mmCIF file of C-alpha atoms and ligand atoms in Angstrom:
data_model
loop_
_atom_site.group_PDB
_atom_site.id
_atom_site.type_symbol
_atom_site.label_atom_id
_atom_site.label_comp_id
_atom_site.label_asym_id
_atom_site.label_seq_id
_atom_site.Cartn_x
_atom_site.Cartn_y
_atom_site.Cartn_z
ATOM 1 C CA MET H 1 164.340 167.794 60.389
ATOM 2 C CA THR H 2 162.857 167.548 63.663
ATOM 3 C CA SER H 3 165.477 168.631 66.150
ATOM 4 C CA THR H 4 164.266 171.057 68.973
ATOM 5 C CA GLY H 5 167.892 172.233 69.249
ATOM 6 C CA ALA H 6 168.117 176.119 69.411
ATOM 7 C CA ASN H 7 169.555 176.496 65.929
ATOM 8 C CA THR H 8 167.617 174.265 64.013
ATOM 9 C CA ALA H 9 164.019 174.955 63.036
ATOM 10 C CA PRO H 10 161.593 172.760 65.028
ATOM 11 C CA HIS H 11 159.109 171.830 62.137
ATOM 12 C CA VAL H 12 160.183 172.214 58.421
ATOM 13 C CA PRO H 13 157.097 173.627 56.732
ATOM 14 C CA VAL H 14 155.921 171.742 53.807
ATOM 15 C CA LEU H 15 154.842 173.356 50.323
ATOM 16 C CA VAL H 16 155.590 176.644 51.788
ATOM 17 C CA ASN H 17 156.316 178.690 48.592
ATOM 18 C CA GLU H 18 153.483 177.088 46.946
ATOM 19 C CA VAL H 19 150.706 177.919 49.770
ATOM 20 C CA VAL H 20 152.305 181.595 49.910
ATOM 21 C CA ALA H 21 151.717 181.777 45.861
ATOM 22 C CA ALA H 22 148.113 180.535 46.485
ATOM 23 C CA LEU H 23 147.409 183.074 49.084
ATOM 24 C CA ALA H 24 148.724 185.946 46.955
ATOM 25 C CA ILE H 25 148.872 188.241 49.742
ATOM 26 C CA HIS H 26 148.826 192.013 49.006
ATOM 27 C CA GLY H 27 151.027 194.310 51.477
ATOM 28 C CA GLY H 28 149.010 195.210 54.313
ATOM 29 C CA GLU H 29 146.184 192.341 54.107
ATOM 30 C CA THR H 30 144.898 190.008 56.972
ATOM 31 C CA ALA H 31 145.637 186.562 57.015
ATOM 32 C CA VAL H 32 144.695 183.573 59.169
ATOM 33 C CA ASP H 33 147.153 180.631 59.598
ATOM 34 C CA GLY H 34 144.608 177.981 60.930
ATOM 35 C CA THR H 35 147.212 175.668 61.876
ATOM 36 C CA PHE H 36 150.358 177.919 63.425
ATOM 37 C CA GLY H 37 152.369 174.824 64.345
ATOM 38 C CA ALA H 38 155.839 175.936 64.733
ATOM 39 C CA GLY H 39 154.742 179.159 62.725
ATOM 40 C CA GLY H 40 156.396 178.398 59.499
ATOM 41 C CA TYR H 41 153.643 179.466 57.378
ATOM 42 C CA THR H 42 152.928 182.419 59.622
ATOM 43 C CA ARG H 43 156.551 183.671 59.208
ATOM 44 C CA ALA H 44 155.973 183.397 55.256
ATOM 45 C CA MET H 45 153.024 185.353 55.446
ATOM 46 C CA LEU H 46 154.450 187.762 57.278
ATOM 47 C CA SER H 47 157.411 188.168 54.911
ATOM 48 C CA ALA H 48 154.920 188.378 52.087
ATOM 49 C CA GLY H 49 153.544 191.554 53.607
ATOM 50 C CA ALA H 50 150.489 190.757 55.730
ATOM 51 C CA GLY H 51 149.763 193.600 57.727
ATOM 52 C CA ARG H 52 148.318 191.223 60.374
ATOM 53 C CA VAL H 53 148.328 187.315 60.957
ATOM 54 C CA ILE H 54 145.859 185.293 63.299
ATOM 55 C CA GLY H 55 147.398 182.405 64.128
ATOM 56 C CA PHE H 56 145.101 179.288 65.551
ATOM 57 C CA ASP H 57 146.456 176.388 67.190
ATOM 58 C CA ARG H 58 144.376 173.842 69.406
ATOM 59 C CA ASP H 59 147.677 172.979 71.243
ATOM 60 C CA PRO H 60 148.741 175.079 74.347
ATOM 61 C CA ASP H 61 152.326 174.165 73.687
ATOM 62 C CA ALA H 62 152.357 175.440 70.091
ATOM 63 C CA ILE H 63 150.864 178.710 71.217
ATOM 64 C CA GLU H 64 153.101 179.060 74.133
ATOM 65 C CA ALA H 65 156.317 178.182 72.031
ATOM 66 C CA GLY H 66 154.840 180.716 69.208
ATOM 67 C CA ARG H 67 155.265 183.815 71.430
ATOM 68 C CA SER H 68 159.104 183.488 71.203
ATOM 69 C CA LEU H 69 159.161 181.557 67.775
ATOM 70 C CA VAL H 70 157.824 184.394 65.863
ATOM 71 C CA PRO H 71 158.025 187.532 67.740
ATOM 72 C CA ASP H 72 156.082 190.068 65.598
ATOM 73 C CA PRO H 73 153.781 192.602 66.633
ATOM 74 C CA ARG H 74 151.612 191.737 63.499
ATOM 75 C CA LEU H 75 150.898 188.287 64.971
ATOM 76 C CA THR H 76 147.895 187.551 67.165
ATOM 77 C CA LEU H 77 147.844 183.943 68.449
ATOM 78 C CA VAL H 78 144.824 182.072 69.463
ATOM 79 C CA GLU H 79 144.275 178.669 71.244
ATOM 80 C CA GLU H 80 141.488 177.582 69.362
ATOM 81 C CA ARG H 81 140.312 174.888 66.843
ATOM 82 C CA PHE H 82 140.190 176.604 63.633
ATOM 83 C CA SER H 83 136.754 175.265 62.899
ATOM 84 C CA HIS H 84 135.765 178.372 65.343
ATOM 85 C CA MET H 85 137.710 180.412 63.606
ATOM 86 C CA ASP H 86 134.909 183.002 61.990
ATOM 87 C CA ARG H 87 133.409 183.126 65.505
ATOM 88 C CA VAL H 88 136.734 184.160 67.132
ATOM 89 C CA LEU H 89 137.497 186.584 64.405
ATOM 90 C CA ALA H 90 133.921 188.016 64.512
ATOM 91 C CA GLU H 91 134.445 188.340 68.349
ATOM 92 C CA ARG H 92 137.560 190.097 68.259
ATOM 93 C CA GLY H 93 136.229 192.760 65.925
ATOM 94 C CA ILE H 94 138.491 191.417 63.051
ATOM 95 C CA GLY H 95 136.020 190.417 60.492
ATOM 96 C CA LEU H 96 136.239 189.082 57.338
ATOM 97 C CA VAL H 97 139.600 188.297 55.928
ATOM 98 C CA ASP H 98 141.829 188.054 52.790
ATOM 99 C CA ALA H 99 143.568 185.036 53.012
ATOM 100 C CA ILE H 100 143.593 181.730 55.058
ATOM 101 C CA ALA H 101 145.918 178.509 55.248
ATOM 102 C CA LEU H 102 145.426 175.359 56.987
ATOM 103 C CA ASP H 103 148.143 172.761 57.083
ATOM 104 C CA ILE H 104 146.629 169.449 58.428
ATOM 105 C CA GLY H 105 147.873 166.943 61.025
ATOM 106 C CA VAL H 106 150.661 166.683 63.635
ATOM 107 C CA SER H 107 153.577 169.029 64.004
ATOM 108 C CA SER H 108 157.389 167.656 64.488
ATOM 109 C CA MET H 109 157.204 169.341 67.505
ATOM 110 C CA GLN H 110 154.187 167.112 68.721
ATOM 111 C CA LEU H 111 155.916 163.847 66.987
ATOM 112 C CA ASP H 112 159.209 164.606 68.815
ATOM 113 C CA ARG H 113 157.750 164.784 72.129
ATOM 114 C CA ALA H 114 157.915 161.266 73.564
ATOM 115 C CA GLU H 115 155.546 162.309 76.414
ATOM 116 C CA ARG H 116 152.810 163.604 73.776
ATOM 117 C CA GLY H 117 152.318 160.060 72.833
ATOM 118 C CA PHE H 118 152.082 160.924 69.332
ATOM 119 C CA SER H 119 155.035 158.691 67.920
ATOM 120 C CA PHE H 120 155.826 154.811 68.017
ATOM 121 C CA GLN H 121 159.650 155.794 67.399
ATOM 122 C CA ALA H 122 160.255 156.973 70.905
ATOM 123 C CA ASP H 123 158.526 155.327 74.209
ATOM 124 C CA GLY H 124 155.930 157.682 76.263
ATOM 125 C CA PRO H 125 152.486 157.307 77.422
ATOM 126 C CA LEU H 126 149.543 156.626 75.215
ATOM 127 C CA ASP H 127 148.192 160.050 74.967
ATOM 128 C CA MET H 128 147.914 161.814 71.450
ATOM 129 C CA ARG H 129 145.571 164.397 72.484
ATOM 130 C CA MET H 130 146.489 167.927 70.361
ATOM 131 C CA SER H 131 144.498 170.220 72.766
ATOM 132 C CA ARG H 132 145.827 168.243 75.781
ATOM 133 C CA SER H 133 142.029 167.796 76.871
ATOM 134 C CA GLY H 134 139.384 164.866 76.280
ATOM 135 C CA MET H 135 140.049 160.933 75.867
ATOM 136 C CA THR H 136 143.741 159.734 75.779
ATOM 137 C CA ALA H 137 144.579 157.058 73.445
ATOM 138 C CA ALA H 138 145.426 154.817 76.535
ATOM 139 C CA GLU H 139 141.681 155.579 77.765
ATOM 140 C CA PHE H 140 140.252 154.651 74.303
ATOM 141 C CA LEU H 141 142.234 151.432 73.916
ATOM 142 C CA ASN H 142 141.413 150.081 77.306
ATOM 143 C CA SER H 143 137.834 150.829 77.179
ATOM 144 C CA ALA H 144 136.534 150.377 73.475
ATOM 145 C CA GLU H 145 134.975 147.611 71.908
ATOM 146 C CA GLU H 146 137.135 145.272 69.989
ATOM 147 C CA ALA H 147 134.658 146.037 66.824
ATOM 148 C CA GLU H 148 134.991 149.890 67.628
ATOM 149 C CA ILE H 149 138.970 149.762 67.598
ATOM 150 C CA ALA H 150 138.651 147.893 64.422
ATOM 151 C CA ARG H 151 136.570 150.280 62.581
ATOM 152 C CA VAL H 152 138.811 153.282 63.809
ATOM 153 C CA LEU H 153 141.917 151.191 62.455
ATOM 154 C CA ARG H 154 140.005 150.467 59.051
ATOM 155 C CA ASP H 155 138.351 154.059 58.519
ATOM 156 C CA TYR H 156 141.415 155.911 59.402
ATOM 157 C CA GLY H 157 144.340 154.127 58.936
ATOM 158 C CA GLU H 158 143.046 152.070 55.907
ATOM 159 C CA GLU H 159 144.506 149.200 57.563
ATOM 160 C CA PRO H 160 143.879 145.859 56.094
ATOM 161 C CA ARG H 161 144.521 143.693 59.099
ATOM 162 C CA ALA H 162 142.348 145.964 61.582
ATOM 163 C CA ARG H 163 140.547 143.128 62.876
ATOM 164 C CA ALA H 164 143.533 141.231 63.916
ATOM 165 C CA ILE H 165 145.076 144.265 65.513
ATOM 166 C CA ALA H 166 142.155 145.075 67.471
ATOM 167 C CA ARG H 167 141.898 141.600 68.746
ATOM 168 C CA ALA H 168 145.521 141.748 69.797
ATOM 169 C CA ILE H 169 144.976 145.149 71.350
ATOM 170 C CA VAL H 170 142.114 144.110 73.467
ATOM 171 C CA ALA H 171 143.774 140.647 74.319
ATOM 172 C CA ALA H 172 147.002 142.700 75.604
ATOM 173 C CA ARG H 173 144.797 145.198 77.850
ATOM 174 C CA PRO H 174 145.745 147.339 79.774
ATOM 175 C CA VAL H 175 148.076 149.078 77.040
ATOM 176 C CA GLU H 176 149.781 152.286 78.274
ATOM 177 C CA ARG H 177 153.071 152.844 76.319
ATOM 178 C CA THR H 178 153.367 154.076 72.899
ATOM 179 C CA ALA H 179 156.330 151.019 72.429
ATOM 180 C CA GLU H 180 153.897 148.284 73.829
ATOM 181 C CA LEU H 181 151.392 149.478 71.373
ATOM 182 C CA ALA H 182 153.913 149.294 68.519
ATOM 183 C CA ALA H 183 154.924 145.955 69.333
ATOM 184 C CA ILE H 184 151.479 144.672 69.410
ATOM 185 C CA VAL H 185 150.550 145.975 66.272
ATOM 186 C CA ARG H 186 153.972 144.755 64.453
ATOM 187 C CA ARG H 187 153.372 141.369 65.741
ATOM 188 C CA ALA H 188 149.788 141.219 64.723
ATOM 189 C CA GLY H 189 150.432 143.087 61.644
ATOM 190 C CA GLY H 190 153.081 140.590 60.625
ATOM 191 C CA TYR H 191 155.672 142.993 60.487
ATOM 192 C CA ARG H 192 159.388 141.910 59.731
ATOM 193 C CA PRO H 193 161.981 144.328 60.620
ATOM 194 C CA GLY H 194 163.723 146.224 57.757
ATOM 195 C CA GLN H 195 160.086 145.781 55.716
ATOM 196 C CA LYS H 196 159.049 149.074 53.875
ATOM 197 C CA SER H 197 155.954 149.988 55.712
ATOM 198 C CA ASP H 198 155.538 149.627 59.131
ATOM 199 C CA PRO H 199 152.077 148.711 60.273
ATOM 200 C CA ALA H 200 152.269 150.882 63.229
ATOM 201 C CA THR H 201 152.109 153.890 61.218
ATOM 202 C CA ARG H 202 148.766 153.291 60.216
ATOM 203 C CA THR H 203 147.440 152.501 63.617
ATOM 204 C CA PHE H 204 148.912 155.475 65.464
ATOM 205 C CA GLN H 205 147.667 157.699 62.451
ATOM 206 C CA ALA H 206 144.244 156.140 62.840
ATOM 207 C CA ILE H 207 144.067 156.555 66.498
ATOM 208 C CA ARG H 208 145.275 160.159 66.589
ATOM 209 C CA ILE H 209 142.661 161.172 63.902
ATOM 210 C CA HIS H 210 139.739 159.601 65.622
ATOM 211 C CA LEU H 211 140.586 161.041 69.138
ATOM 212 C CA ASN H 212 140.923 164.335 67.769
ATOM 213 C CA ALA H 213 138.087 164.198 65.405
ATOM 214 C CA GLU H 214 140.645 165.410 62.825
ATOM 215 C CA LEU H 215 138.371 164.495 59.553
ATOM 216 C CA GLU H 216 135.448 166.399 61.169
ATOM 217 C CA GLU H 217 137.285 169.542 62.357
ATOM 218 C CA LEU H 218 138.647 169.478 58.704
ATOM 219 C CA GLU H 219 135.259 169.628 57.234
ATOM 220 C CA GLU H 220 133.979 172.108 59.770
ATOM 221 C CA GLY H 221 137.318 174.289 59.202
ATOM 222 C CA LEU H 222 136.385 174.614 55.612
ATOM 223 C CA GLU H 223 133.026 175.897 56.231
ATOM 224 C CA ALA H 224 134.517 178.303 58.939
ATOM 225 C CA ALA H 225 136.953 179.396 56.214
ATOM 226 C CA GLU H 226 133.774 180.070 53.738
ATOM 227 C CA ARG H 227 132.222 182.181 56.461
ATOM 228 C CA ALA H 228 135.356 183.961 57.390
ATOM 229 C CA LEU H 229 136.874 184.948 54.007
ATOM 230 C CA LYS H 230 136.161 188.144 52.132
ATOM 231 C CA PRO H 231 134.891 188.298 48.326
ATOM 232 C CA GLY H 232 138.099 187.561 46.210
ATOM 233 C CA GLY H 233 139.615 185.935 49.563
ATOM 234 C CA ARG H 234 142.049 182.882 49.089
ATOM 235 C CA LEU H 235 141.984 179.631 50.802
ATOM 236 C CA ALA H 236 145.252 177.252 50.741
ATOM 237 C CA VAL H 237 144.905 173.793 52.238
ATOM 238 C CA VAL H 238 147.260 171.130 52.730
ATOM 239 C CA THR H 239 146.829 167.510 53.471
ATOM 240 C CA PHE H 240 148.842 164.375 54.210
ATOM 241 C CA HIS H 241 146.857 161.384 52.891
ATOM 242 C CA SER H 242 144.063 160.701 50.786
ATOM 243 C CA LEU H 243 141.331 160.754 53.419
ATOM 244 C CA GLU H 244 141.977 164.517 54.069
ATOM 245 C CA ASP H 245 142.533 165.123 50.424
ATOM 246 C CA ARG H 246 139.195 163.722 49.324
ATOM 247 C CA ILE H 247 137.195 166.132 51.760
ATOM 248 C CA VAL H 248 139.064 169.344 50.520
ATOM 249 C CA LYS H 249 138.421 168.330 46.730
ATOM 250 C CA ARG H 250 134.872 167.291 47.358
ATOM 251 C CA PHE H 251 134.513 170.643 48.916
ATOM 252 C CA PHE H 252 135.877 172.676 46.660
ATOM 253 C CA ARG H 253 134.059 170.779 43.898
ATOM 254 C CA GLU H 254 130.610 171.476 45.482
ATOM 255 C CA ARG H 255 131.181 174.916 46.376
ATOM 256 C CA SER H 256 132.734 176.019 42.836
ATOM 257 C CA GLY H 257 129.459 174.306 40.901
ATOM 258 C CA ALA H 258 126.249 175.776 40.837
ATOM 259 C CA THR H 259 124.712 172.792 42.548
ATOM 260 C CA PRO H 260 121.084 173.030 42.340
ATOM 261 C CA ALA H 261 119.235 172.221 45.784
ATOM 262 C CA GLY H 262 115.206 171.676 46.305
ATOM 263 C CA SER H 263 113.081 174.965 47.127
ATOM 264 C CA ARG H 264 112.175 174.574 50.471
ATOM 265 C CA HIS H 265 108.591 175.717 49.446
ATOM 266 C CA ARG H 266 108.380 173.626 46.041
ATOM 267 C CA PRO H 267 111.197 170.838 46.415
ATOM 268 C CA GLU H 268 110.401 169.776 42.728
ATOM 269 C CA ILE H 269 111.570 173.353 41.778
ATOM 270 C CA MET H 270 115.567 173.554 41.758
ATOM 271 C CA ASP H 271 116.633 176.874 42.986
ATOM 272 C CA PRO H 272 120.378 177.301 41.616
ATOM 273 C CA ILE H 273 122.867 177.969 44.392
ATOM 274 C CA GLU H 274 125.530 180.339 43.522
ATOM 275 C CA PRO H 275 129.214 179.158 43.861
ATOM 276 C CA THR H 276 131.162 180.250 46.903
ATOM 277 C CA PHE H 277 134.468 179.362 45.590
ATOM 278 C CA GLU H 278 136.087 180.102 41.960
ATOM 279 C CA ARG H 279 139.482 179.291 40.181
ATOM 280 C CA VAL H 280 139.932 176.374 41.751
ATOM 281 C CA ALA H 281 143.619 175.294 41.075
ATOM 282 C CA LYS H 282 144.987 171.858 40.282
ATOM 283 C CA PRO H 283 146.557 169.868 43.013
ATOM 284 C CA VAL H 284 149.941 170.472 44.008
ATOM 285 C CA ALA H 285 152.737 168.368 45.051
ATOM 286 C CA ALA H 286 156.131 168.747 46.547
ATOM 287 C CA SER H 287 158.749 169.203 43.904
ATOM 288 C CA GLU H 288 161.782 166.768 43.894
ATOM 289 C CA ARG H 289 163.811 169.029 45.377
ATOM 290 C CA GLU H 290 161.788 169.261 48.357
ATOM 291 C CA LEU H 291 161.152 165.836 48.530
ATOM 292 C CA ALA H 292 165.084 165.286 48.987
ATOM 293 C CA ALA H 293 165.112 167.859 51.811
ATOM 294 C CA ASN H 294 162.248 166.846 53.510
ATOM 295 C CA PRO H 295 160.647 163.210 53.301
ATOM 296 C CA ARG H 296 157.592 164.277 55.174
ATOM 297 C CA ALA H 297 156.546 166.260 51.920
ATOM 298 C CA ARG H 298 156.011 163.071 50.099
ATOM 299 C CA SER H 299 152.299 162.664 50.781
ATOM 300 C CA ALA H 300 151.771 166.378 50.810
ATOM 301 C CA ARG H 301 148.770 167.929 48.542
ATOM 302 C CA LEU H 302 148.030 171.706 48.156
ATOM 303 C CA ARG H 303 144.499 172.735 47.132
ATOM 304 C CA SER H 304 143.408 176.181 46.666
ATOM 305 C CA ALA H 305 140.621 178.298 45.405
ATOM 306 C CA VAL H 306 139.105 182.108 45.418
ATOM 307 C CA ARG H 307 136.180 183.092 47.485
ATOM 308 C CA THR H 308 133.238 184.490 45.567
ATOM 309 C CA ALA H 309 130.818 187.110 46.818
ATOM 310 C CA ALA H 310 127.771 184.689 47.205
ATOM 311 C CA PRO H 311 126.881 184.103 51.028
ATOM 312 C CA ALA H 312 128.516 181.013 52.520
ATOM 313 C CA ARG H 313 126.475 177.800 52.064
ATOM 314 C CA SER H 314 127.017 176.837 55.608
ATOM 315 C CA HIS H 315 126.033 178.475 59.081
ATOM 316 C CA ASN H 316 127.867 178.232 62.237
ATOM 317 C CA THR H 317 126.755 175.867 64.960
ATOM 318 C CA ARG H 318 125.040 178.391 66.948
ATOM 319 C CA GLU H 319 122.715 179.534 64.272
ATOM 320 C CA ARG H 320 122.246 176.021 63.245
ATOM 321 C CA LEU H 321 121.148 175.292 66.819
ATOM 322 C CA GLN H 322 118.569 178.308 66.850
HETATM 323 C C1 SAM U 401 151.351 170.354 60.297
HETATM 324 S S1 SAM U 401 151.285 171.396 61.617
HETATM 325 C C2 SAM U 401 151.313 172.950 61.078
HETATM 326 C C3 SAM U 401 152.891 173.417 60.820
HETATM 327 C C4 SAM U 401 152.849 174.856 60.274
HETATM 328 N N1 SAM U 401 152.270 175.084 59.012
HETATM 329 C C5 SAM U 401 154.298 175.441 60.136
HETATM 330 O O1 SAM U 401 154.826 175.732 59.156
HETATM 331 O O2 SAM U 401 154.988 175.538 61.257
HETATM 332 C C6 SAM U 401 149.636 171.263 62.271
HETATM 333 C C7 SAM U 401 149.376 172.220 63.496
HETATM 334 O O3 SAM U 401 147.926 172.477 63.489
HETATM 335 C C8 SAM U 401 147.505 172.043 64.970
HETATM 336 N N2 SAM U 401 146.024 171.591 64.436
HETATM 337 C C9 SAM U 401 145.592 170.302 64.214
HETATM 338 N N3 SAM U 401 144.282 170.507 63.936
HETATM 339 C C10 SAM U 401 143.897 171.440 64.445
HETATM 340 C C11 SAM U 401 142.597 172.312 64.793
HETATM 341 N N4 SAM U 401 141.358 171.643 64.350
HETATM 342 N N5 SAM U 401 142.412 173.532 65.074
HETATM 343 C C12 SAM U 401 143.731 174.421 65.084
HETATM 344 N N6 SAM U 401 144.708 173.711 65.412
HETATM 345 C C13 SAM U 401 145.014 172.545 64.782
HETATM 346 C C14 SAM U 401 148.287 171.016 65.376
HETATM 347 O O4 SAM U 401 148.232 171.105 66.858
HETATM 348 C C15 SAM U 401 149.662 171.228 64.967
HETATM 349 O O5 SAM U 401 150.503 171.990 65.610
#
């Protein structure tokens, strides 16, 4: 699944047929792949007849590799976070789009490269930065207070032994390598070889989510998609754990209901707000067949909906600051 060999895919896309069905691309339409990765969704969008695909990724390596992975004149690659997609689309004169897909998390390419520091399976520096900028995992673990590390492990890894693991990390400082961190976590987390779930999985996930502000990005990305879609445009989002899925579920629930909000002038009178999304589909999980071929699809959930003509409820950051 994760080989980078010349004849094998560098990342097996998850729920790709289901995503393409939800996006319902008509010939010539413009689509956004907010998480280009190894281009699996982009290729599927192009095969479905998209006239243009804008592929975003915050990882410069993904953008660099993408040019040869998907050599198609209909593809524009942009190194940027998906939370800024509406601004980028406006700046480039592309305007509103017909379909948007987000596939949250890390790619096999990122996990496979030990020097990126995302994986505890191979030893590498504790980096974990998707954009290759900002604080590294080593800088965070070697400078944060024990309580802050424990909070991150609990909030983003749902780690029951967060405090014990945070204490062990602080006692072992400086921690510089992924293998060192995995060994510390296994000792403090009471891991026995052969045990089903390795506590290092939760700690690595938690630190990665924190450093890359992944949950905030997802929230802002959904709002950016709301601003970037045409009326009738489709949004499909694939997540890999319950923290992310909850955010998407709540977003679609809020945006598809006529949630009343207090009027600015007379807060006691509720102004109905028009739904910005409709036709919210039931969550979709991977089929038995896909699971047999790709165990990474185990926790994947797809949620999708269709944009209405109502004005977006959120404003972009620049407008918010003015
Ligand atoms: C699960 S992979 C996507 C795989 C892709 N669907 C495919 O089929 O090859 C997620 C990708 O999204 C990128 N990514 C994660 N968060 C992002 C964000 N906020 N903005 C842009 N790209 C992001 C990661 O760098 C990674 O390359």
